[in-house]
mmCIF file with all atom_site columns, C-alpha atoms in Angstrom:
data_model
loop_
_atom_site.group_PDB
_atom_site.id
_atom_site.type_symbol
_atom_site.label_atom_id
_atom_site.label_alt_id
_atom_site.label_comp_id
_atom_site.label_asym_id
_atom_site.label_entity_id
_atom_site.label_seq_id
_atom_site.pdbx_PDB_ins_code
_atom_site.Cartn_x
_atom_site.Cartn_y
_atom_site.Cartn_z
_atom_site.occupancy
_atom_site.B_iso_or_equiv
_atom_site.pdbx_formal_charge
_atom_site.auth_seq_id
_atom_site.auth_comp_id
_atom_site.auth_asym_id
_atom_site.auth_atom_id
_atom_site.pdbx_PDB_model_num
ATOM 1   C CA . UNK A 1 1   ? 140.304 163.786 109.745 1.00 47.00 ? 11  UNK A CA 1
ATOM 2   C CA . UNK A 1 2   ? 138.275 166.454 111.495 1.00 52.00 ? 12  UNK A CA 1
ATOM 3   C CA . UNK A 1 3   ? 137.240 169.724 109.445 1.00 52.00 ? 13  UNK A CA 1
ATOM 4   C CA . UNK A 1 4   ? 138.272 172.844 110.931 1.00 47.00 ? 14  UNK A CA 1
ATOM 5   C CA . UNK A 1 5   ? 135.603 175.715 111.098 1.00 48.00 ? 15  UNK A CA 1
ATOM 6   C CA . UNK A 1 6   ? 135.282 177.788 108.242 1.00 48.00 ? 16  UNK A CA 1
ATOM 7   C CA . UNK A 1 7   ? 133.594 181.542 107.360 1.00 44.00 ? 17  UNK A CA 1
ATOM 8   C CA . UNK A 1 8   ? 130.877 181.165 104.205 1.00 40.00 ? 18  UNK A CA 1
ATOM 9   C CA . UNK A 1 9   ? 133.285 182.691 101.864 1.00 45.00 ? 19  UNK A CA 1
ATOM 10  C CA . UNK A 1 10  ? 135.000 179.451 102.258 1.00 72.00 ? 20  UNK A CA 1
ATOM 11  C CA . UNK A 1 11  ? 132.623 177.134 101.718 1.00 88.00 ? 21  UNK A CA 1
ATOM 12  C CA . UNK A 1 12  ? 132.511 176.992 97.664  1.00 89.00 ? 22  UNK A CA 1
ATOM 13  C CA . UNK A 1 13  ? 129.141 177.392 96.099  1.00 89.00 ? 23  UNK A CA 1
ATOM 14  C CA . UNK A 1 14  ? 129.563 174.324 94.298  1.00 92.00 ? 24  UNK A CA 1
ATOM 15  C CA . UNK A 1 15  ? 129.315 172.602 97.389  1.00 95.00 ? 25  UNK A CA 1
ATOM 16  C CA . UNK A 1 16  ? 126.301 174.714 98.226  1.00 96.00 ? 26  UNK A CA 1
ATOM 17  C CA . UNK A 1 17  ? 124.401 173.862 94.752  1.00 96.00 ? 27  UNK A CA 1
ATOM 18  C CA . UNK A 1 18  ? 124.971 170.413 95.459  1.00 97.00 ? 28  UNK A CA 1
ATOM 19  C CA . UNK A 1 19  ? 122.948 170.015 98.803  1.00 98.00 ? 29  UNK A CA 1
ATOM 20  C CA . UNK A 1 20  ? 119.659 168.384 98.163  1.00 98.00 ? 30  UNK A CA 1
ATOM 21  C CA . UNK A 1 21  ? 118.737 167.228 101.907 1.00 98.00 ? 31  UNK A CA 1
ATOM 22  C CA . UNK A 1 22  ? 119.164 169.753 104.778 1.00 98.00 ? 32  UNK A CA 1
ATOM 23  C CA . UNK A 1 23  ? 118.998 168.289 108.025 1.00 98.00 ? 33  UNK A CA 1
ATOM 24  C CA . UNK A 1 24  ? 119.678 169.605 111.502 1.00 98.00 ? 34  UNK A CA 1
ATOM 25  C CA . UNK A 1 25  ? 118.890 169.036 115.706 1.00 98.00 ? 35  UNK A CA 1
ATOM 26  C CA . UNK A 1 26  ? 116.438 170.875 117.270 1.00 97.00 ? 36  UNK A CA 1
ATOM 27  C CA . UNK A 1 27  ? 117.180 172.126 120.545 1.00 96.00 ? 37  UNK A CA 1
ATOM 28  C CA . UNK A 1 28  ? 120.205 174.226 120.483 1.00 96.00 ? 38  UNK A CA 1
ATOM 29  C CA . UNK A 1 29  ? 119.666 174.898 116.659 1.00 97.00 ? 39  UNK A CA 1
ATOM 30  C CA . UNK A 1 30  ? 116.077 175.492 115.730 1.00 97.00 ? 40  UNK A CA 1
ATOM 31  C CA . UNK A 1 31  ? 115.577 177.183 119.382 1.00 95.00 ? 41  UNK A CA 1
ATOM 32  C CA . UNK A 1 32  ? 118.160 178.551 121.900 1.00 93.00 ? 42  UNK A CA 1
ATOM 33  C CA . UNK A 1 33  ? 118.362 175.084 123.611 1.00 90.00 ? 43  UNK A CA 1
ATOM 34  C CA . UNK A 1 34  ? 115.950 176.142 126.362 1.00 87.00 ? 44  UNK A CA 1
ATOM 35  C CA . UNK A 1 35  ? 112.889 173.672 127.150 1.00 87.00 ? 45  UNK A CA 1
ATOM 36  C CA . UNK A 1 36  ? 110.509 174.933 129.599 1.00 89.00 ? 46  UNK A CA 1
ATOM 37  C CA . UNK A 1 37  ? 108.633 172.942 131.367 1.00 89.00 ? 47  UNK A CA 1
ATOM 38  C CA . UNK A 1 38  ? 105.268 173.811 132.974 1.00 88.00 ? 48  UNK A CA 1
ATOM 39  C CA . UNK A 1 39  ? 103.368 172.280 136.136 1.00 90.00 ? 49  UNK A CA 1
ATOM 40  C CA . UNK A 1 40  ? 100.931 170.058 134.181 1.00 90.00 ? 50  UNK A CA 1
ATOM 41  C CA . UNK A 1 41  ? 104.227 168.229 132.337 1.00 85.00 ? 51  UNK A CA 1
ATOM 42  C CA . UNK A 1 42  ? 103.348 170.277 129.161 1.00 87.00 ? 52  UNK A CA 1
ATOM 43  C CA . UNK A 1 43  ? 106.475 171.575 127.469 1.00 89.00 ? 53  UNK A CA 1
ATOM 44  C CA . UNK A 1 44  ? 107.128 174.762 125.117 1.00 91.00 ? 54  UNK A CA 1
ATOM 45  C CA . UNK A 1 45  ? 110.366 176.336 123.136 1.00 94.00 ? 55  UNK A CA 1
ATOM 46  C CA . UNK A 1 46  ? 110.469 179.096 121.179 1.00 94.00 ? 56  UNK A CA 1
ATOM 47  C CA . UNK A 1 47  ? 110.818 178.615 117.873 1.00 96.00 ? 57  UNK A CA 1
ATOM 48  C CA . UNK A 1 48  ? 111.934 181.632 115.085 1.00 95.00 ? 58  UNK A CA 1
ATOM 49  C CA . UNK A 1 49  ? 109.638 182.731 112.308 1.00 96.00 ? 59  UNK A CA 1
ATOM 50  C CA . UNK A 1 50  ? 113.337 183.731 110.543 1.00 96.00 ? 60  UNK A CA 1
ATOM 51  C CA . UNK A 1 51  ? 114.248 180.102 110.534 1.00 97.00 ? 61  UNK A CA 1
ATOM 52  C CA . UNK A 1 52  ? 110.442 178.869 109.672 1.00 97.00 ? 62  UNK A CA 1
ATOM 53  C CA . UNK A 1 53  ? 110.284 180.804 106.536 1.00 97.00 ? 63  UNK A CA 1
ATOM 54  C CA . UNK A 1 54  ? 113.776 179.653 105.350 1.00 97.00 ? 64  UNK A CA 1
ATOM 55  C CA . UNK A 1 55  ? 112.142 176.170 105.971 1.00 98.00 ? 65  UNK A CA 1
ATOM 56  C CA . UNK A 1 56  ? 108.870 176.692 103.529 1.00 97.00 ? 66  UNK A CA 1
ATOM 57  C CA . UNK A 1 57  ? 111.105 178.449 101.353 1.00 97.00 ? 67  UNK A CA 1
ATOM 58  C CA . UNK A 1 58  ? 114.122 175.479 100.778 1.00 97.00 ? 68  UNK A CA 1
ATOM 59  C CA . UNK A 1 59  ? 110.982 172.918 100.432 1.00 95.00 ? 69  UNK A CA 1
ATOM 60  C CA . UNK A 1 60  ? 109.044 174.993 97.884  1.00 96.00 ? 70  UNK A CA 1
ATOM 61  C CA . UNK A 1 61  ? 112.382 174.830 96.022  1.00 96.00 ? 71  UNK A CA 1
ATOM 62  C CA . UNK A 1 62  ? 112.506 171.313 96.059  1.00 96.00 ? 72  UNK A CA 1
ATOM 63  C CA . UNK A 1 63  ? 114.888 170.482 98.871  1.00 97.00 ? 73  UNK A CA 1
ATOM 64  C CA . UNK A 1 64  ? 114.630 167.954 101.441 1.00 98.00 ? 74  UNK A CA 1
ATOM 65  C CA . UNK A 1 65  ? 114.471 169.166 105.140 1.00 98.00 ? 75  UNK A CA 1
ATOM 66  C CA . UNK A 1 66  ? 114.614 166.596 108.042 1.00 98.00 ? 76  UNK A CA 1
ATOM 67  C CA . UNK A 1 67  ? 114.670 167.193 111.901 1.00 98.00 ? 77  UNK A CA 1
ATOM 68  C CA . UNK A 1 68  ? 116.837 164.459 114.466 1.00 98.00 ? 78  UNK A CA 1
ATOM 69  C CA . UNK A 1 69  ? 116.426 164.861 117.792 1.00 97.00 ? 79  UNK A CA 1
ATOM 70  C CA . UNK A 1 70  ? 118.062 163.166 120.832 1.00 95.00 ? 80  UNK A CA 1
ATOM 71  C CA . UNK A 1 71  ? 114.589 163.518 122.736 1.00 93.00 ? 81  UNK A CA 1
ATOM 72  C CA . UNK A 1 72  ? 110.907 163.484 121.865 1.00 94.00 ? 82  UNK A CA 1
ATOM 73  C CA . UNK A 1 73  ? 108.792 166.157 121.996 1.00 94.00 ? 83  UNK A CA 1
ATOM 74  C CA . UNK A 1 74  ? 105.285 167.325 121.466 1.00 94.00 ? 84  UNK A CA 1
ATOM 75  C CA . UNK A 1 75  ? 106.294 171.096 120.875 1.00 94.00 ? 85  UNK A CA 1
ATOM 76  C CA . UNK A 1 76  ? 108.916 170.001 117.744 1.00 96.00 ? 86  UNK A CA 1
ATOM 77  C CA . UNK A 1 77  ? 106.267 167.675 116.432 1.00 96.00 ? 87  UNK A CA 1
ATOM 78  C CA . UNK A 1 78  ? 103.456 170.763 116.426 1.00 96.00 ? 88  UNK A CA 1
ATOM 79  C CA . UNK A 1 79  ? 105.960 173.192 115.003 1.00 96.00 ? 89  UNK A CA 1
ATOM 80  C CA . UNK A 1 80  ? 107.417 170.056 112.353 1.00 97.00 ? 90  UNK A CA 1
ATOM 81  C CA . UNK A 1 81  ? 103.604 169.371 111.360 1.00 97.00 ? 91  UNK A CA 1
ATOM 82  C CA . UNK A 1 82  ? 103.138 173.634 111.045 1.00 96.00 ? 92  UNK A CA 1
ATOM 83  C CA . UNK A 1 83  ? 106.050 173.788 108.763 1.00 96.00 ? 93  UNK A CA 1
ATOM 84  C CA . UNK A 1 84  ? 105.240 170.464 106.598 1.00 96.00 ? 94  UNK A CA 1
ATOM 85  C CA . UNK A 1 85  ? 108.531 169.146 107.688 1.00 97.00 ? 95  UNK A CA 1
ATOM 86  C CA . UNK A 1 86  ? 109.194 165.710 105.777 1.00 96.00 ? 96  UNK A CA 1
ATOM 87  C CA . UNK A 1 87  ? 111.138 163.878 107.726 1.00 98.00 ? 97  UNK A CA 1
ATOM 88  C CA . UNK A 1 88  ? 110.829 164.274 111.742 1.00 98.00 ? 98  UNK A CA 1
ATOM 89  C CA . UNK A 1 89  ? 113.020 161.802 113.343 1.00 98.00 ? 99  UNK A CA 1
ATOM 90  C CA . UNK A 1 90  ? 112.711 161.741 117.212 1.00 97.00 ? 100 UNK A CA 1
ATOM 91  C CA . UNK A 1 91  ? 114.147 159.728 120.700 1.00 96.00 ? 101 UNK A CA 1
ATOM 92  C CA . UNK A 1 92  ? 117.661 159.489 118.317 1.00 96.00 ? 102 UNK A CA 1
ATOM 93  C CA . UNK A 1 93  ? 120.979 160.005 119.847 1.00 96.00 ? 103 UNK A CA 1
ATOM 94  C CA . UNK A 1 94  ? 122.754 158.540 116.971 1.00 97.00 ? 104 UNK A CA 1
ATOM 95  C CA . UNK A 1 95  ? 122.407 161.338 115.031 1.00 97.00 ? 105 UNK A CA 1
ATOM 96  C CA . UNK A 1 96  ? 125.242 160.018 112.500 1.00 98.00 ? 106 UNK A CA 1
ATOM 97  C CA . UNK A 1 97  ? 123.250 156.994 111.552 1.00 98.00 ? 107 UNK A CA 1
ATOM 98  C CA . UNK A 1 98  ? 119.818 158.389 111.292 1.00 98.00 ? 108 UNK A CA 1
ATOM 99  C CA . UNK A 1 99  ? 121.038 160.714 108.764 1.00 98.00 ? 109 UNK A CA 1
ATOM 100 C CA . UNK A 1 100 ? 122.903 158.176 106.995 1.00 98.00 ? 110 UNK A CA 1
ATOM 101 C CA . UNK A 1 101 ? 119.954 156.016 107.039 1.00 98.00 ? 111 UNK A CA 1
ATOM 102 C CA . UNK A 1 102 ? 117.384 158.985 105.887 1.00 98.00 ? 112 UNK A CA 1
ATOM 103 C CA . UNK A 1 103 ? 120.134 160.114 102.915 1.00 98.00 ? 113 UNK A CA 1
ATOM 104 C CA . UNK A 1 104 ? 119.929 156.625 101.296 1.00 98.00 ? 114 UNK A CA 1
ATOM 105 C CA . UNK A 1 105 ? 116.489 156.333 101.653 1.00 98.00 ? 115 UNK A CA 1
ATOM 106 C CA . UNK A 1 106 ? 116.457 159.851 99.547  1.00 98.00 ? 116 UNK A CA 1
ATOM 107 C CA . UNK A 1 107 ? 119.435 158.238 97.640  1.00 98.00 ? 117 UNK A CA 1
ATOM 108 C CA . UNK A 1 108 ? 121.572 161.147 98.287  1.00 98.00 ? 118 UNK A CA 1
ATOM 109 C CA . UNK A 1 109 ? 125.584 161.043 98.938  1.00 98.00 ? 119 UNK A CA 1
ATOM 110 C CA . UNK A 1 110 ? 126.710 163.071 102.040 1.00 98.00 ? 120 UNK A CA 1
ATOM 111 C CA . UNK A 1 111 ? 128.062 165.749 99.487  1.00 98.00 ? 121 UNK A CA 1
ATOM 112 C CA . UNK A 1 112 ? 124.247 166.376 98.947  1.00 98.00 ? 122 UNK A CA 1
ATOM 113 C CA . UNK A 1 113 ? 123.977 166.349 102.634 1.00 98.00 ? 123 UNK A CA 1
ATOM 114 C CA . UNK A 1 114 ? 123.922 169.755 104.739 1.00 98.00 ? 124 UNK A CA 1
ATOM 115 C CA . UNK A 1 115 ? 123.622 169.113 108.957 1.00 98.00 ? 125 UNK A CA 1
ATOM 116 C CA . UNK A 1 116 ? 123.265 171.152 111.378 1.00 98.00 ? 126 UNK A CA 1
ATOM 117 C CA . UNK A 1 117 ? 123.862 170.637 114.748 1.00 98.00 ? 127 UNK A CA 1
ATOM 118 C CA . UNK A 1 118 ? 125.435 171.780 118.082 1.00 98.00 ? 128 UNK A CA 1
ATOM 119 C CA . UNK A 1 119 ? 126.426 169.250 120.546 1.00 97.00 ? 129 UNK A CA 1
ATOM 120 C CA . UNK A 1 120 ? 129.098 166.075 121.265 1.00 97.00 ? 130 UNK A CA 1
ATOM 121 C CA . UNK A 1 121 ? 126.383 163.639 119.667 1.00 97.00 ? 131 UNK A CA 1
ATOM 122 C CA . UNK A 1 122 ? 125.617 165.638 116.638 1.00 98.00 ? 132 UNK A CA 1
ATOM 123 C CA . UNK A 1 123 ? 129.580 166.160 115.714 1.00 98.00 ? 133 UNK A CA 1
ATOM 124 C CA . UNK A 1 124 ? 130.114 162.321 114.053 1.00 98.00 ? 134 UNK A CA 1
ATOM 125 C CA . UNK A 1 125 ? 127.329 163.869 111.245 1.00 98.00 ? 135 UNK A CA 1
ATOM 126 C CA . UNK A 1 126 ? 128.289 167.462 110.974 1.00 98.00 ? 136 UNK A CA 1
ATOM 127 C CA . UNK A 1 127 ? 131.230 165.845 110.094 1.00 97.00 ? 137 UNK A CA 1
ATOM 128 C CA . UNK A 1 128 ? 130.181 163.689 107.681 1.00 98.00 ? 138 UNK A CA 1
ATOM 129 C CA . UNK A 1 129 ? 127.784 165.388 105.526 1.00 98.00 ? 139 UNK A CA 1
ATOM 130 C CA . UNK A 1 130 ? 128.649 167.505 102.588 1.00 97.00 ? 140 UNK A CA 1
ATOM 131 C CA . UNK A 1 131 ? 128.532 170.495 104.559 1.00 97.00 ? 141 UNK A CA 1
ATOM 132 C CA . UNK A 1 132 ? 128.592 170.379 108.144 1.00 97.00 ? 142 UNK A CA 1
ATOM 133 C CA . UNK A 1 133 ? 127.126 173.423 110.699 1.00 97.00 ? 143 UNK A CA 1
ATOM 134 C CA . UNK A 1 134 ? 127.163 174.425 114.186 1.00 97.00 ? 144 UNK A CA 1
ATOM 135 C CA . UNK A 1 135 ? 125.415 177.220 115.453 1.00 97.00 ? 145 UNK A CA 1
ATOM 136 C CA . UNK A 1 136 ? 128.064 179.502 117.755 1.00 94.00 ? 146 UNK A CA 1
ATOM 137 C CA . UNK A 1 137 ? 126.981 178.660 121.343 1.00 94.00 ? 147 UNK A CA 1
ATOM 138 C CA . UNK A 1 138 ? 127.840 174.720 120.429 1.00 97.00 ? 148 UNK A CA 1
ATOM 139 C CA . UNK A 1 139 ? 130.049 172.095 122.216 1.00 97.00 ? 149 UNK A CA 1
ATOM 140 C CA . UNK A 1 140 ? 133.580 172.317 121.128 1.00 97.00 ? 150 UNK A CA 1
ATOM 141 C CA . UNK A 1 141 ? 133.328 169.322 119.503 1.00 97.00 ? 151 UNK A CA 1
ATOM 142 C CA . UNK A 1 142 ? 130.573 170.671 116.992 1.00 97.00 ? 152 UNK A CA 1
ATOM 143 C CA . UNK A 1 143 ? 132.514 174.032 116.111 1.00 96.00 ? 153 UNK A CA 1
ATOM 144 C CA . UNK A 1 144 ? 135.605 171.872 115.740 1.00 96.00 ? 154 UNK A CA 1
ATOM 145 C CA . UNK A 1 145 ? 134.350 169.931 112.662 1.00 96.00 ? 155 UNK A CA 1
ATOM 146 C CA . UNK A 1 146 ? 131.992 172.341 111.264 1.00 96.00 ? 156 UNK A CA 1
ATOM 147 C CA . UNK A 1 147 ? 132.275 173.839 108.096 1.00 96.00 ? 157 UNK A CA 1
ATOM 148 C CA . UNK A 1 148 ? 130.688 177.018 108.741 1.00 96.00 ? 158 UNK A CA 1
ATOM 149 C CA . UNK A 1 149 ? 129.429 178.730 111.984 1.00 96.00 ? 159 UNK A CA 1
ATOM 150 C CA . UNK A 1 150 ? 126.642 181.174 111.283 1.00 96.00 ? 160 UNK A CA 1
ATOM 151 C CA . UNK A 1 151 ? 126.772 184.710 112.474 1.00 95.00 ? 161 UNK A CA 1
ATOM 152 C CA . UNK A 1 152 ? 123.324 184.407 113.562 1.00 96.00 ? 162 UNK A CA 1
ATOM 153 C CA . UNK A 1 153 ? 122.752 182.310 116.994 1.00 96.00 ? 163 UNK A CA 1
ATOM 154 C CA . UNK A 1 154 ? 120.725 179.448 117.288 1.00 96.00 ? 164 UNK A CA 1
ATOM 155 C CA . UNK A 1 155 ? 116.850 180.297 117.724 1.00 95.00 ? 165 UNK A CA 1
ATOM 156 C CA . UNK A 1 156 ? 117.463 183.776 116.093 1.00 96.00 ? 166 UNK A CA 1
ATOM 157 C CA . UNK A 1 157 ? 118.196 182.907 112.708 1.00 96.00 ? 167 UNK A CA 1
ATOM 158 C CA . UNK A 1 158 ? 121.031 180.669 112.272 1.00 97.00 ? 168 UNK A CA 1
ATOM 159 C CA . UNK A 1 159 ? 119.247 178.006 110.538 1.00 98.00 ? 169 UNK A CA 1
ATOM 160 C CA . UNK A 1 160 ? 117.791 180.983 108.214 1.00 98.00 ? 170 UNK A CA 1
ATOM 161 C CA . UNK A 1 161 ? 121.274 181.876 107.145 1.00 96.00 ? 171 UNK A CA 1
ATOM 162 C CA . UNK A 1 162 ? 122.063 178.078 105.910 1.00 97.00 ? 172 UNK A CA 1
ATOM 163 C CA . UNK A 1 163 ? 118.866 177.984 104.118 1.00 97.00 ? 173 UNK A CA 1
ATOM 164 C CA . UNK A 1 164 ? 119.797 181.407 102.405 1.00 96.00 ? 174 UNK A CA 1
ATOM 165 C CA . UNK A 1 165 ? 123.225 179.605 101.268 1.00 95.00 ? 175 UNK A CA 1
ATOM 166 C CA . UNK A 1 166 ? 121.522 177.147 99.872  1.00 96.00 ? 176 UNK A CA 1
ATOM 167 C CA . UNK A 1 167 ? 118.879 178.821 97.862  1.00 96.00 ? 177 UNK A CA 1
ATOM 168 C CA . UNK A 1 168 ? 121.842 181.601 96.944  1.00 94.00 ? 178 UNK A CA 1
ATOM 169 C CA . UNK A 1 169 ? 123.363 178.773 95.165  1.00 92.00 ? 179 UNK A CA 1
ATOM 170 C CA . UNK A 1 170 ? 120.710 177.905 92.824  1.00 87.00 ? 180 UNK A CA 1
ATOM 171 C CA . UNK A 1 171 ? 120.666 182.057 91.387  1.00 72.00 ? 181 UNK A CA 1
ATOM 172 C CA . UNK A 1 172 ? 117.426 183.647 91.133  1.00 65.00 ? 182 UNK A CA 1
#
């Protein structure tokens, strides 16, 4: 049965303290979902320093952080590598089962799961983790099973605002 979107207040912070992984998309979530491309082939995206420092901070708490992307791309690789991001998973459209996959790797249930994502491919895992996310430009079939839809939009913060649940939930 599909989860129907909910404000933070309704997301318990039980189910907060209990995420141990958090694990989103890329384009459309850690940027605005725009990919330029310039005349040599090179590629850039814009990438907030919000979200970035809600990264560092969730891994210097101890939390897992993992990128999936449906497409490879240098530009998320540089900015993964910047960050010390984990677990960089590229070129996968099934989203659902490379997070299953990376969660029992880590040996984590999908109530220790948080995903973020914003598009028809990345609904099957906001759905199934713990606590799903979709930023508030997504597909309809992202907000539709997401558990909370930040106020912040994707690119500008959005991921930030998760991360700031999550550390909330383990007190000072």
């Amino acid at each position: 049965m599909a989860k129907s979107p909910r404000t933070k207040s309704r997301v318990s912070p039980a189910r907060w303290a209990a995420i141990r992984l958090f694990a989103m998309d890329v384009d459309g979530v850690l940027t605005d979902g725009t990919v330029e491309i310039h005349s040599d082939g090179t590629e850039s995206k814009q990438f907030s320093i919000l979200d970035g420092m809600g990264l560092v901070r969730l891994h210097k708490a101890g939390l897992a952080v993992a990128w999936i992307s449906g497409r490879p791309s240098e530009a998320t690789s540089a900015r993964a590598a910047e960050l010390k991001v984990p677990h960089v998973i590229q070129g996968r459209t099934d989203k659902l089962m490379a997070l299953q996959e990376l969660a029992s790797q880590l040996g984590l249930a999908a109530s220790q799961v948080c995903y973020m994502g914003d598009d028809d491919i990345d609904a099957p895992a906001i759905n199934w983790a713990g606590i799903g996310v979709a930023p508030s430009g997504s597909m309809p079939a992202a907000l539709k099973v997401a558990d909370l839809v930040p106020r912040r939009a994707a690119g500008l913060g959005a991921v930030r605002e998760v991360c700031e649940h999550i550390l909330a939930s383990r007190g000072p």
